[in-house]
Every structure is written in C-alpha cells, then in structure tokens.
Coordinates of N, CA, C and O and ligand atoms in Angstrom, one line a residue:
M1289 N -0.9 5.3 17.4 CA -0.7 4.3 16.3 C -1.7 3.2 16.4 O -1.9 2.7 17.5
N1290 N -2.3 2.8 15.3 CA -3.2 1.7 15.3 C -2.4 0.4 15.1 O -1.9 0.1 14.0
T1291 N -2.1 -0.3 16.2 CA -1.2 -1.4 16.2 C -1.7 -2.5 15.3 O -0.9 -3.1 14.5
E1292 N -3.0 -2.8 15.3 CA -3.5 -3.9 14.5 C -3.3 -3.6 13.0 O -3.0 -4.4 12.2
K1293 N -3.5 -2.3 12.6 CA -3.4 -1.9 11.2 C -2.0 -2.0 10.8 O -1.7 -2.3 9.6
N1294 N -1.0 -1.9 11.7 CA 0.4 -1.9 11.3 C 1.0 -3.3 11.4 O 2.2 -3.5 11.2
T1295 N 0.2 -4.3 11.9 CA 0.8 -5.6 12.1 C 0.9 -6.3 10.7 O 0.0 -6.3 9.9
I1296 N 2.0 -6.9 10.5 CA 2.3 -7.7 9.3 C 2.6 -9.1 9.8 O 3.5 -9.4 10.6
I1297 N 1.9 -10.1 9.2 CA 2.1 -11.5 9.5 C 2.5 -12.2 8.2 O 1.8 -12.1 7.2
F1298 N 3.5 -13.1 8.3 CA 3.9 -13.9 7.1 C 4.6 -15.1 7.6 O 4.9 -15.2 8.7
R1299 N 4.8 -16.1 6.7 CA 5.5 -17.3 7.0 C 7.0 -17.2 6.5 O 7.2 -16.7 5.4
L1300 N 7.9 -17.7 7.3 CA 9.3 -17.7 7.0 C 9.8 -19.1 7.1 O 9.8 -19.7 8.2
S1301 N 10.3 -19.6 6.0 CA 10.8 -21.0 5.9 C 12.3 -21.0 5.7 O 12.8 -20.3 4.8
Y1302 N 13.0 -21.9 6.4 CA 14.4 -22.0 6.2 C 14.8 -23.4 6.8 O 14.4 -23.8 7.9
D1303 N 15.6 -24.1 6.0 CA 16.2 -25.4 6.4 C 15.1 -26.3 6.9 O 15.3 -27.0 8.0
G1304 N 14.0 -26.4 6.3 CA 13.0 -27.4 6.6 C 12.0 -26.9 7.7 O 11.1 -27.7 8.1
A1305 N 12.2 -25.8 8.3 CA 11.3 -25.3 9.4 C 10.6 -24.0 8.9 O 11.2 -23.2 8.2
T1306 N 9.3 -23.9 9.3 CA 8.5 -22.8 8.9 C 8.0 -22.1 10.2 O 7.5 -22.8 11.1
N1307 N 8.2 -20.8 10.3 CA 7.7 -20.1 11.4 C 6.7 -19.0 11.0 O 7.0 -18.4 9.9
V1308 N 5.7 -18.7 11.8 CA 4.9 -17.5 11.5 C 5.5 -16.3 12.2 O 5.7 -16.4 13.4
I1309 N 5.8 -15.3 11.4 CA 6.4 -14.1 11.9 C 5.3 -13.0 12.0 O 4.6 -12.8 11.0
Q1310 N 5.3 -12.4 13.1 CA 4.4 -11.2 13.3 C 5.3 -10.0 13.7 O 6.1 -10.1 14.6
T1311 N 5.2 -9.0 12.9 CA 6.0 -7.8 13.1 C 5.1 -6.6 12.8 O 3.9 -6.7 12.6
H1312 N 5.8 -5.4 12.7 CA 5.1 -4.2 12.4 C 5.8 -3.4 11.3 O 7.0 -3.6 11.1
K1313 N 5.1 -2.6 10.6 CA 5.6 -1.9 9.4 C 6.9 -1.2 9.7 O 7.8 -1.2 8.8
D1314 N 7.1 -0.5 10.8 CA 8.3 0.3 11.0 C 9.4 -0.4 11.8 O 10.3 0.3 12.2
Q1315 N 9.2 -1.7 12.1 CA 10.1 -2.3 13.0 C 11.5 -2.6 12.4 O 12.5 -2.7 13.1
Y1316 N 11.5 -2.8 11.1 CA 12.8 -3.2 10.4 C 12.9 -2.3 9.1 O 11.9 -2.0 8.5
D1317 N 14.2 -2.1 8.7 CA 14.4 -1.3 7.5 C 14.0 -2.2 6.3 O 13.6 -1.6 5.2
S1318 N 14.2 -3.5 6.4 CA 13.9 -4.4 5.2 C 13.7 -5.8 5.7 O 13.9 -6.1 6.9
L1319 N 13.2 -6.7 4.8 CA 13.1 -8.1 5.2 C 14.4 -8.7 5.5 O 14.5 -9.6 6.4
M1320 N 15.5 -8.3 4.9 CA 16.8 -8.8 5.2 C 17.2 -8.5 6.6 O 17.7 -9.4 7.3
C1321 N 16.9 -7.3 7.1 CA 17.2 -7.0 8.5 C 16.4 -7.9 9.5 O 17.0 -8.3 10.5
L1322 N 15.1 -8.1 9.2 CA 14.3 -9.0 10.0 C 14.9 -10.4 10.0 O 15.1 -11.0 11.1
I1323 N 15.2 -10.9 8.8 CA 15.7 -12.3 8.8 C 17.1 -12.4 9.5 O 17.3 -13.4 10.2
S1324 N 17.9 -11.4 9.3 CA 19.2 -11.4 10.0 C 19.0 -11.5 11.5 O 19.8 -12.1 12.2
E1325 N 18.0 -10.8 12.0 CA 17.8 -10.8 13.5 C 17.1 -12.1 14.0 O 17.5 -12.7 15.0
Y1326 N 16.2 -12.7 13.1 CA 15.5 -13.9 13.6 C 16.4 -15.2 13.4 O 16.4 -16.1 14.2
L1327 N 17.2 -15.2 12.4 CA 18.0 -16.4 12.1 C 19.5 -16.0 12.0 O 19.8 -15.0 11.3
N1328 N 20.3 -16.8 12.5 CA 21.8 -16.5 12.4 C 22.4 -17.3 11.3 O 22.9 -18.4 11.4
I1329 N 22.2 -16.7 10.1 CA 22.8 -17.4 8.9 C 24.0 -16.6 8.4 O 23.9 -15.5 7.9
S1330 N 25.1 -17.2 8.6 CA 26.4 -16.4 8.4 C 26.5 -15.9 6.9 O 27.1 -14.8 6.7
R1331 N 26.0 -16.6 6.0 CA 26.2 -16.2 4.6 C 25.1 -15.3 4.0 O 25.1 -15.0 2.9
F1332 N 24.2 -14.9 4.9 CA 23.0 -14.1 4.5 C 23.2 -12.6 4.7 O 23.7 -12.2 5.7
G1333 N 23.0 -11.9 3.6 CA 23.0 -10.4 3.8 C 24.4 -9.9 4.0 O 24.6 -8.9 4.8
V1334 N 25.4 -10.4 3.3 CA 26.8 -10.1 3.5 C 27.1 -8.6 3.3 O 27.9 -8.0 4.0
C1335 N 26.4 -8.0 2.3 CA 26.7 -6.5 2.1 C 25.8 -5.6 2.8 O 25.8 -4.4 2.6
Y1336 N 25.0 -6.2 3.8 CA 24.1 -5.4 4.7 C 23.2 -4.4 3.9 O 23.0 -3.3 4.3
G1337 N 22.6 -5.0 2.8 CA 21.6 -4.2 2.1 C 22.2 -3.3 1.0 O 21.4 -2.5 0.4
G1338 N 23.4 -3.5 0.7 CA 24.0 -2.7 -0.4 C 23.6 -3.1 -1.8 O 23.8 -2.3 -2.7
G1339 N 23.0 -4.2 -1.9 CA 22.5 -4.7 -3.2 C 23.5 -5.3 -4.1 O 23.2 -5.6 -5.3
S1340 N 24.7 -5.6 -3.6 CA 25.8 -6.1 -4.4 C 26.1 -7.6 -4.2 O 26.6 -8.2 -5.1
C1341 N 25.8 -8.1 -3.1 CA 26.2 -9.5 -2.8 C 25.3 -10.6 -3.3 O 25.7 -11.7 -3.5
K1342 N 24.0 -10.3 -3.3 CA 22.9 -11.2 -3.8 C 22.8 -12.4 -2.8 O 22.2 -13.4 -3.2
T1343 N 23.4 -12.3 -1.6 CA 23.2 -13.4 -0.7 C 21.9 -13.4 0.1 O 21.7 -14.4 0.9
C1344 N 21.1 -12.4 -0.1 CA 19.9 -12.3 0.6 C 18.7 -12.7 -0.3 O 17.5 -12.4 0.0
G1345 N 19.0 -13.5 -1.3 CA 17.9 -14.0 -2.2 C 16.9 -14.9 -1.5 O 17.3 -15.8 -0.7
V1346 N 15.6 -14.6 -1.7 CA 14.6 -15.4 -1.1 C 13.5 -15.6 -2.2 O 13.4 -14.9 -3.2
I1347 N 12.6 -16.6 -2.0 CA 11.5 -16.8 -2.8 C 10.3 -16.2 -2.1 O 10.0 -16.6 -0.9
L1348 N 9.5 -15.4 -2.7 CA 8.3 -14.9 -2.2 C 7.1 -15.6 -2.8 O 7.1 -15.7 -4.1
K1349 N 6.2 -16.2 -2.0 CA 5.2 -17.0 -2.6 C 3.8 -16.5 -2.1 O 3.7 -16.2 -0.9
E1350 N 2.9 -16.3 -3.0 CA 1.6 -15.9 -2.6 C 0.9 -16.9 -1.9 O 1.1 -18.1 -2.1
S1351 N 0.1 -16.6 -0.9 CA -0.6 -17.6 -0.1 C -1.8 -18.2 -0.8 O -2.2 -19.3 -0.6
H1352 N -2.4 -17.4 -1.8 CA -3.7 -17.9 -2.4 C -3.5 -18.5 -3.7 O -4.4 -18.9 -4.4
N1353 N -2.2 -18.6 -4.2 CA -2.0 -19.3 -5.5 C -0.5 -19.8 -5.5 O 0.1 -19.8 -4.5
F1354 N -0.1 -20.3 -6.6 CA 1.3 -20.9 -6.7 C 2.3 -20.0 -7.2 O 3.4 -20.4 -7.5
E1355 N 2.0 -18.7 -7.4 CA 2.9 -17.7 -7.9 C 4.1 -17.5 -7.0 O 3.9 -17.3 -5.8
K1356 N 5.3 -17.6 -7.5 CA 6.5 -17.4 -6.8 C 7.4 -16.5 -7.5 O 7.4 -16.4 -8.7
K1357 N 8.2 -15.7 -6.8 CA 9.2 -14.9 -7.4 C 10.4 -14.7 -6.6 O 10.3 -14.7 -5.3
F1358 N 11.6 -14.7 -7.2 CA 12.8 -14.5 -6.6 C 13.0 -13.0 -6.3 O 12.9 -12.2 -7.2
V1359 N 13.4 -12.6 -5.1 CA 13.7 -11.2 -4.8 C 14.9 -11.2 -3.8 O 15.2 -12.1 -3.2
L1360 N 15.4 -10.0 -3.8 CA 16.5 -9.7 -2.8 C 15.8 -9.2 -1.5 O 15.1 -8.2 -1.6
A1361 N 16.0 -9.8 -0.4 CA 15.3 -9.5 0.8 C 15.7 -8.0 1.3 O 14.9 -7.4 1.9
C1362 N 16.8 -7.6 0.9 CA 17.2 -6.2 1.3 C 16.4 -5.1 0.5 O 16.4 -4.0 0.8
E1363 N 15.7 -5.6 -0.5 CA 14.9 -4.7 -1.3 C 13.4 -4.8 -1.0 O 12.6 -4.2 -1.7
V1364 N 13.1 -5.6 0.0 CA 11.7 -5.9 0.3 C 11.4 -5.1 1.6 O 12.0 -5.4 2.7
K1365 N 10.4 -4.3 1.6 CA 10.0 -3.5 2.8 C 9.0 -4.4 3.6 O 8.3 -5.2 3.0
I1366 N 8.9 -4.1 4.9 CA 8.0 -4.8 5.7 C 6.7 -4.0 5.6 O 6.5 -3.0 6.4
D1367 N 5.8 -4.4 4.7 CA 4.6 -3.6 4.5 C 3.5 -4.6 4.1 O 3.6 -5.8 4.1
D1368 N 2.4 -4.0 3.6 CA 1.2 -4.8 3.2 C 1.5 -5.8 2.1 O 0.8 -6.8 1.9
E1369 N 2.5 -5.4 1.3 CA 2.9 -6.3 0.2 C 3.4 -7.7 0.7 O 3.3 -8.7 0.0
L1370 N 4.0 -7.7 1.8 CA 4.5 -8.9 2.4 C 3.5 -9.7 3.2 O 3.7 -10.9 3.4
A1371 N 2.5 -9.0 3.7 CA 1.5 -9.7 4.6 C 0.9 -10.9 3.9 O 0.5 -10.9 2.7
N1372 N 0.8 -11.9 4.7 CA 0.2 -13.2 4.4 C 0.9 -14.0 3.3 O 0.4 -15.0 2.8
K1373 N 2.1 -13.6 3.0 CA 2.9 -14.4 2.0 C 3.8 -15.4 2.7 O 4.0 -15.3 3.9
S1374 N 4.5 -16.2 1.9 CA 5.5 -17.1 2.4 C 6.8 -16.7 1.9 O 6.9 -16.4 0.7
V1375 N 7.8 -16.6 2.8 CA 9.2 -16.3 2.4 C 10.0 -17.5 2.6 O 10.0 -18.1 3.7
I1376 N 10.7 -18.0 1.5 CA 11.5 -19.2 1.6 C 12.9 -18.7 1.4 O 13.3 -18.2 0.3
I1377 N 13.8 -19.0 2.4 CA 15.2 -18.6 2.3 C 15.9 -19.8 1.5 O 15.8 -20.9 1.9
L1378 N 16.7 -19.4 0.5 CA 17.3 -20.4 -0.3 C 18.6 -20.9 0.3 O 19.2 -20.4 1.2
Ligands
FES170 S1 22.3 -7.9 1.4 FE1 23.6 -7.9 -0.3 S2 22.3 -7.8 -2.0 FE2 20.9 -7.9 -0.2

C-alpha cells in the first residue's frame, strides 16, 4: 500500500477549536465514524449512519474559496473529495 497516496488531511472544527486531522482512506466507514471517535459529542450520529436522525450535519468548506455546503457526515467517505477541506460541526 502506498501510505502517502492514501493519506487524507483536513481540518475539523468544533466548539471554537480547530484540529488538523490526518487519516487514511480505509480507516473509517464514513466521516461520521471518524468524528465520533475523535470527539465525544453525545448528540452526534444518533442513528449510527442510518440517515434518519440528521444529527451528523456538518458544513464542508473548500480550502481555496468560500464555497460551503451542508452534508450529513454519515454520507461522506474518507477519500480525496474530503482532502484539504474544512469540516465544521454544527
Ligand atoms: S448518523 Fe443519523 S443521519 Fe447521519
């Protein structure tokens, strides 16, 4: 496996703090799983990725412009689409 090629780096912001997260493509099933492991937020990801609770909503922000979009973290894969973006937990 080419580790460098599979490395994904992005920023994760919650409650006024921002951390740089470095992970790998196959390390988590989704962004929701990663956030649940990094941060202990009791109200986050209540349906464990079932897509019904909407508690895993985050803002995805491009690093090179001001474009933002609301997404469900359980529907976001840890892949190149996430690399270098900012994830803001609501
Ligand atoms: S974890 Fe419930 S909608 Fe994403």
